[in-house]
Coordinates of C-alpha atoms and ligand atoms in Angstrom, one line a residue:
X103 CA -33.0 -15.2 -11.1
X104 CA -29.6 -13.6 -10.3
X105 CA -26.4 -15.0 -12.0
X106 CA -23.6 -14.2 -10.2
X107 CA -20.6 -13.3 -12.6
X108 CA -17.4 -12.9 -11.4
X109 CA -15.7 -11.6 -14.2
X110 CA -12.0 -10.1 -15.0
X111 CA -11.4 -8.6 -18.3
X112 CA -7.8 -8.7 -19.8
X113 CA -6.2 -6.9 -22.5
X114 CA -3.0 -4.4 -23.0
X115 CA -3.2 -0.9 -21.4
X116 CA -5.4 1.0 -24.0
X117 CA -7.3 -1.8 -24.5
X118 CA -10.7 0.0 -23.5
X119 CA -10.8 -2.6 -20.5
X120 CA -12.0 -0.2 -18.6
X121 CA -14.5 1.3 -20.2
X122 CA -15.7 -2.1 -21.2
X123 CA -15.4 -2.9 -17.1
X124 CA -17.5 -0.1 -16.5
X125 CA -20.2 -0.6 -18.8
X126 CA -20.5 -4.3 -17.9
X127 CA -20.7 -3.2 -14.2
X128 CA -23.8 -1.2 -14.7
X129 CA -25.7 -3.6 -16.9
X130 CA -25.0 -6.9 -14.6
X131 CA -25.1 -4.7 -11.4
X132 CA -22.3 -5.5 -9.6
X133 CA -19.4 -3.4 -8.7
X134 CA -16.4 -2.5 -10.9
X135 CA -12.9 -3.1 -9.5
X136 CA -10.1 -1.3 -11.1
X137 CA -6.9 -1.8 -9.3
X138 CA -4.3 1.0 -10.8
X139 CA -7.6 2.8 -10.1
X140 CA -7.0 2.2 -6.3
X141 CA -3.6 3.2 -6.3
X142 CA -4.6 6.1 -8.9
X143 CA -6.6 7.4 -5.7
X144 CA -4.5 6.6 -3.0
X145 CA -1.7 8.4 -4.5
X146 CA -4.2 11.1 -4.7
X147 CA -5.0 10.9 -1.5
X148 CA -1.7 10.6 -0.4
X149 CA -2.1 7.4 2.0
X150 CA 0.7 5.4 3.0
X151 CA 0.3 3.0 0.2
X152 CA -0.2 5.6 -2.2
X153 CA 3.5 7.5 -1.3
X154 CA 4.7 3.8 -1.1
X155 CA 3.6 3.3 -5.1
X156 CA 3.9 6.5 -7.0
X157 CA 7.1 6.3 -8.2
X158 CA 6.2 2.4 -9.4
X159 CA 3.4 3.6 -11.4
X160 CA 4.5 6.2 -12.9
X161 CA 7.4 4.3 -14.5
X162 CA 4.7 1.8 -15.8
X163 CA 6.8 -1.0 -13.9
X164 CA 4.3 -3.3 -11.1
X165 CA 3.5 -2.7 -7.7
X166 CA 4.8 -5.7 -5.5
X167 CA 2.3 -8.5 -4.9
X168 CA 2.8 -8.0 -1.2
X169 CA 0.9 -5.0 -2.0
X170 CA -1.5 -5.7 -4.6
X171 CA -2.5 -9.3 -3.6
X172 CA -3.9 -8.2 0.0
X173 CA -5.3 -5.0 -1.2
X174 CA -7.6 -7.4 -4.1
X175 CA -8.3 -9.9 -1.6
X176 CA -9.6 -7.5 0.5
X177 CA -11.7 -5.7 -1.9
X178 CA -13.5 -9.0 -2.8
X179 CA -14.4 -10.0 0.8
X180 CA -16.4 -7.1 0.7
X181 CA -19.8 -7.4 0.5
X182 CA -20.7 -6.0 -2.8
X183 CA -18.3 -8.9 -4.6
X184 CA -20.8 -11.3 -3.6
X185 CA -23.1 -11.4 -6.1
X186 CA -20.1 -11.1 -8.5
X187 CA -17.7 -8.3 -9.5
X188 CA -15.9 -7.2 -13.1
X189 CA -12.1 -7.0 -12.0
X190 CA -10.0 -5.7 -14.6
X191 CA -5.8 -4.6 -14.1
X192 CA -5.5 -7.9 -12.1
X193 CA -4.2 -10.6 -12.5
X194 CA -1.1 -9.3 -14.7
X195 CA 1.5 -12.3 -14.0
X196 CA 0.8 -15.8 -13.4
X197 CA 1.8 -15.5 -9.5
X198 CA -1.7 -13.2 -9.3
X199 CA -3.6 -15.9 -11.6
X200 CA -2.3 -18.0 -8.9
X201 CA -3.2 -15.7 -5.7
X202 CA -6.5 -15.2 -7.4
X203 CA -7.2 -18.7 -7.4
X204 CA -6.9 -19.1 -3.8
X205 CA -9.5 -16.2 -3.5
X206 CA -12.3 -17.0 -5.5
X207 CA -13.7 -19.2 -8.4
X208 CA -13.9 -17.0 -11.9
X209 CA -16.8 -17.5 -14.2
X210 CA -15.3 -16.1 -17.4
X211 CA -11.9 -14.2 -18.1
X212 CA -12.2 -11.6 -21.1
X213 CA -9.4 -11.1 -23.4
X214 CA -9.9 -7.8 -25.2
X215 CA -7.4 -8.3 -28.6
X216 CA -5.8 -4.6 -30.0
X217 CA -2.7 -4.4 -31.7
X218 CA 0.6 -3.0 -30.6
X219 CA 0.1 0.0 -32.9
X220 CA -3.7 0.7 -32.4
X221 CA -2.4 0.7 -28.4
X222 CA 0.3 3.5 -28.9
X223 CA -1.9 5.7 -30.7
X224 CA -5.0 5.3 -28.2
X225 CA -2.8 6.0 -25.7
X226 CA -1.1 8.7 -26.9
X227 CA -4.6 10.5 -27.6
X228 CA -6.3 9.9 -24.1
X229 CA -6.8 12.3 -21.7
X230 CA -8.2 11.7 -18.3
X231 CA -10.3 14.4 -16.2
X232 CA -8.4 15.0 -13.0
X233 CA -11.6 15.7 -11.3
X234 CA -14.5 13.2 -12.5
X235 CA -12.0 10.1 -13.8
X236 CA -14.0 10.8 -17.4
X237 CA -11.7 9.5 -20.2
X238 CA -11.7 11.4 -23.2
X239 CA -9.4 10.6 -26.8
X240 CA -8.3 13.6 -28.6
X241 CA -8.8 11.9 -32.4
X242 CA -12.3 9.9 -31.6
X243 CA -14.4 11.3 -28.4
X244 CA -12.5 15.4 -27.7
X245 CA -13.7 17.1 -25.1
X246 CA -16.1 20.4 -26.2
X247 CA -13.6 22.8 -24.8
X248 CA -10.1 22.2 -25.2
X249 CA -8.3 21.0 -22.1
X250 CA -11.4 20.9 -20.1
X251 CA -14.2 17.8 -18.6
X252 CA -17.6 18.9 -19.1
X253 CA -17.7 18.7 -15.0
X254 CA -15.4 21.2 -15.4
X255 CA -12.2 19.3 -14.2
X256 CA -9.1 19.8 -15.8
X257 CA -8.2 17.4 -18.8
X258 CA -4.0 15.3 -18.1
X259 CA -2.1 13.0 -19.7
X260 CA -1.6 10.2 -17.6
X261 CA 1.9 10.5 -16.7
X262 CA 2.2 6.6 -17.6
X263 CA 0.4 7.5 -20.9
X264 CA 4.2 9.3 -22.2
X265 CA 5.2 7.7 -25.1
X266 CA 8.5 6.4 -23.6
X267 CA 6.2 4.9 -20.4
X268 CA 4.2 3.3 -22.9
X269 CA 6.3 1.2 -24.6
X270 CA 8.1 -0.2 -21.2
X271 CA 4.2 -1.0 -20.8
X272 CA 4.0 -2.8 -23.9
X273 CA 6.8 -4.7 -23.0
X274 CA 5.7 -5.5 -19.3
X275 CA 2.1 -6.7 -20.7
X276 CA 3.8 -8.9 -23.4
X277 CA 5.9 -10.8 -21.5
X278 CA 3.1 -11.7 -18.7
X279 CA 0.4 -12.2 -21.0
X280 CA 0.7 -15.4 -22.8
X281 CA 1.5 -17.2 -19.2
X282 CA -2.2 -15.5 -17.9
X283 CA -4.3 -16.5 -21.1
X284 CA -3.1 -20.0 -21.2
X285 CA -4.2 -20.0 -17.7
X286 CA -7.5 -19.9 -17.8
X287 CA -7.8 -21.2 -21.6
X288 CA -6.8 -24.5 -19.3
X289 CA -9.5 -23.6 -16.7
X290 CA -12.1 -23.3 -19.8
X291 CA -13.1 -19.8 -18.8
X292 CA -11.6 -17.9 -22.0
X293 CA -13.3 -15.8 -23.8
X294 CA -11.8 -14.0 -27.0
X295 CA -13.2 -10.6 -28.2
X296 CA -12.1 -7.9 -30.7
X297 CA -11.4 -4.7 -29.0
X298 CA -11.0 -2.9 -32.6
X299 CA -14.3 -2.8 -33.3
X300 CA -16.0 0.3 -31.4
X301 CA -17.0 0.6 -27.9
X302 CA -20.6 -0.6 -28.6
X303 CA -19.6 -3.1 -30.7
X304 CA -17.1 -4.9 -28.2
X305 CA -20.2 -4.3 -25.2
X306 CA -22.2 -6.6 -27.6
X307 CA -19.9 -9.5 -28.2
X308 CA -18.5 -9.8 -24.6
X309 CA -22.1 -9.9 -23.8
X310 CA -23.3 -12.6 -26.3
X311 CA -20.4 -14.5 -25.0
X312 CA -21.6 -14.2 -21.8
X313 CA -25.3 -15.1 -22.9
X314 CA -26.6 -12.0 -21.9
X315 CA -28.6 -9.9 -23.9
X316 CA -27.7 -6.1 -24.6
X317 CA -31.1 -4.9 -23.6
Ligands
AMP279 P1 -3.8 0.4 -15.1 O1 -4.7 1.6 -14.9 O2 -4.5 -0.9 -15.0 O3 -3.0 0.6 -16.4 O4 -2.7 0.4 -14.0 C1 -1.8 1.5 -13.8 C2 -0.6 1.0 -13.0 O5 -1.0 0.5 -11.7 C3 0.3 -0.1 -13.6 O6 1.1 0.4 -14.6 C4 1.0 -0.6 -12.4 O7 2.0 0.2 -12.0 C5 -0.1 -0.5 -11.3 N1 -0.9 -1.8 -11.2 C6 -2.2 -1.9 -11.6 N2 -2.7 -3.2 -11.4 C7 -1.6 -3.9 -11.0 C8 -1.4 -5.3 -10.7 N3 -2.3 -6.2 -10.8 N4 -0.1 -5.6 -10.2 C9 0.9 -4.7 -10.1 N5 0.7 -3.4 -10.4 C10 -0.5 -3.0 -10.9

C-alpha cells in the first residue's frame, strides 16, 4: 500500500535538512522540494524572478511571500506532490505556516535540533559544487582534489555561507522559529530529532518516527 507523506523538515541553515530531504525523497519516492534551491537556479538561470531575488539571498535576508508563497503553491499542484512531497526551506515565518495551511494538509513536520555553534562551523566548512549541487565539508566529507567535485565542477562557498551572512541567518532563523514549531506542536504533527548525531544516524530516527523501516 502507498502512504502518502507530505512531509517538511525544519531546522537552522546547516542543519543537514537537506541532505536529510534528499535522502528521505529517495527512500519514500516522492520528490524533494528545496525552495532557496529554486531561487539558487533561477538566479542561475537568470529568470526574472531570479534577478528579482539575488541581492535578497545573498544577504541571508527573505524573499517576499508574494514571491515565495505562489512559487510553493505551485510546485505542489504539480503532479508529482501527490503522492506526497519532503519540503524543506519553507515555511520560515508563521505567515507561510499559515499560507501552507490553505494549501495542503501536512502529515509530520521535522525539526532537526543543532546548536548555534555546531551551525557556524558546518557552515563555515561547506562547499557546494557549482556544477552538480554535491555538498562537500572541508573538516568531515573533503572533496579528493582540493577545490574540485568529483563531476569535475568547481567547488564555492555559498556566498550566504560568509561568516558575517551567517550570523544575520542565525538571527533570522531564531526569531521565526519558536512561532513555526509551536505551530504544528498544536496541530500534533511534531516530530523532534537530533541533527548531531551523523547523517546516518539522524536518516534512522526521522525514519522510526515516521514508522518506516531503514531497509
Ligand atoms: P536555504 O537554501 O534554505 O538556506 O535558502 C537560501 C535563501 O533562499 C534564504 O536565505 C532566503 O533568502 C531564500 N529563501 C529560501 N526559502 C525561503 C522562504 N521560505 N521564504 C523566504 N525566503 C526563502
Amino acid at each position: 500500500p502507498i502512504t502518502i507523506m507530505k512531509i517538511i523538515l525544519l531546522g537552522p541553515p546547516g542543519s543537514g535538512k537537506g541532505t536529510q530531504a534528499k535522502l528521505l525523497a529517495e527512500k519514500l519516492k516522492v520528490p524533494h522540494i528545496s525552495t532557496g534551491e529554486i531561487f539558487r537556479e533561477n538566479i542561475k538561470k537568470q529568470t526574472e524572478m531570479g534577478i528579482q531575488v539575488k541581492s535578497i539571498l545573498d544577504a541571508g535576508d527573505l524573499v517576499p511571500s508574494e514571491i515565495t508563497d505562489v512559487m510553493v503553491k505551485n510546485r505542489l499542484a504539480e503532479v508529482d506532490c501527490a503522492n506526497g512531497f519532503i519540503l524543506e526551506g519553507y515555511p520560515r515565518n508563521l505567515h507561510q505556516c499559515e499560507a501552507l495551511d490553505t494549501m495542503t494538509k501536512l502529515d509530520k513536520a521535522i525539526n532537526i535540533n543543532v546548536s548555534d555553534e555546531e551551525v557556524t562551523k558546518r557552515l563555515s566548512a561547506r562547499r557546494t559544487c557549482s556544477k552538480c549541487k554535491k555538498i562537500y565539508n572541508l573538516d568531515f566529507n573533503p572533496p579528493k582534489v582540493e577545490g574540485k567535485c568529483k563531476c569535475g565542477g568547481d567547488l564555492i562557498l555559498r556566498d550566504d555561507d560568509k561568516p558575517e551572512v551567517i550570523t544575520n541567518r542565525l538571527n533570522v532563523y531564531h526569531e521565526s522559529a519558536i512561532p513555526i514549531l509551536e505551530f504544528y506542536k498544536t496541530k500534533g504533527i511534531l516530530v523532534d530529532v537530533n541533527g548531531e548525531v551523523g547523517l546516518e544516524n539522524v536518516l534512522t530516527e526521522i525514519l522510526n518516527k515516521l514508522g518506516v523501516s531503514n531497509q
